[in-house]
């Protein structure tokens, strides 16, 4: 894998996300990137360059942050680096197959898409998931109670939607931690002084 394109992708994302808030920032992208490489290595599957670039560019056209069409930000980067059309489409397909809201119930068709989707979903659960959820609720001006609904609506469902065995294993631990958190939260609400 040409390392310079990966380094350039990291820099491109830094610039693109310069104004992004805490729940969807460059740190999120980098965690997803590292999760994805870890899963790919453990599974021994997938084209690493596609996985790495799809992970780094997976939120480059996120509708919550950008008003681009047809993955314009991701495509601009890939074009600038002369990534061939076939590989470009594989990367774009992986990116487009991972969104939770747009692909409810559908699984990515490629192993690269499956791995990056798992990597992104792992970052939505566990201690990091809890922190990001409340950060996002704050960004949207939502109350804690309103934000808590997100656990039932989405976060507690993710464990059963992982594609790879590696992510299933990691998700199990993070899921248990969220359950303990919710249990403690409910307990404190009912605490009497
Ligand atoms: Ni993401």
Tab-separated table of N, CA, C and O and ligand atoms in Angstrom, residues 24 28 32 58-59 120 132, ligand 1:
chain	number	residue	atom	x	y	z
A	24	UNK	N	-18.634	13.854	15.805
A	24	UNK	CA	-18.207	13.414	14.464
A	24	UNK	C	-16.996	14.223	14.021
A	24	UNK	O	-17.084	15.068	13.151
A	28	UNK	N	-12.929	10.677	15.632
A	28	UNK	CA	-13.839	9.585	15.272
A	28	UNK	C	-13.318	8.853	14.028
A	28	UNK	O	-13.232	7.627	14.001
A	32	UNK	N	-12.139	4.916	13.766
A	32	UNK	CA	-12.760	3.990	12.807
A	32	UNK	C	-11.678	3.366	11.915
A	32	UNK	O	-11.686	2.165	11.645
A	58	UNK	N	-15.000	7.775	5.109
A	58	UNK	CA	-16.386	7.314	5.267
A	58	UNK	C	-17.378	8.422	5.667
A	58	UNK	O	-18.566	8.297	5.407
A	59	UNK	N	-16.895	9.469	6.318
A	59	UNK	CA	-17.799	10.567	6.686
A	59	UNK	C	-17.509	11.849	5.892
A	59	UNK	O	-18.019	12.921	6.240
A	120	UNK	N	-17.094	1.405	12.145
A	120	UNK	CA	-17.865	2.617	12.452
A	120	UNK	C	-18.857	2.345	13.580
A	120	UNK	O	-19.048	3.157	14.484
A	132	UNK	N	-19.962	9.909	22.895
A	132	UNK	CA	-20.345	10.550	21.624
A	132	UNK	C	-21.833	10.857	21.571
A	132	UNK	O	-22.256	11.878	21.027
B	1	LIG	NI1	-18.724	7.633	11.144
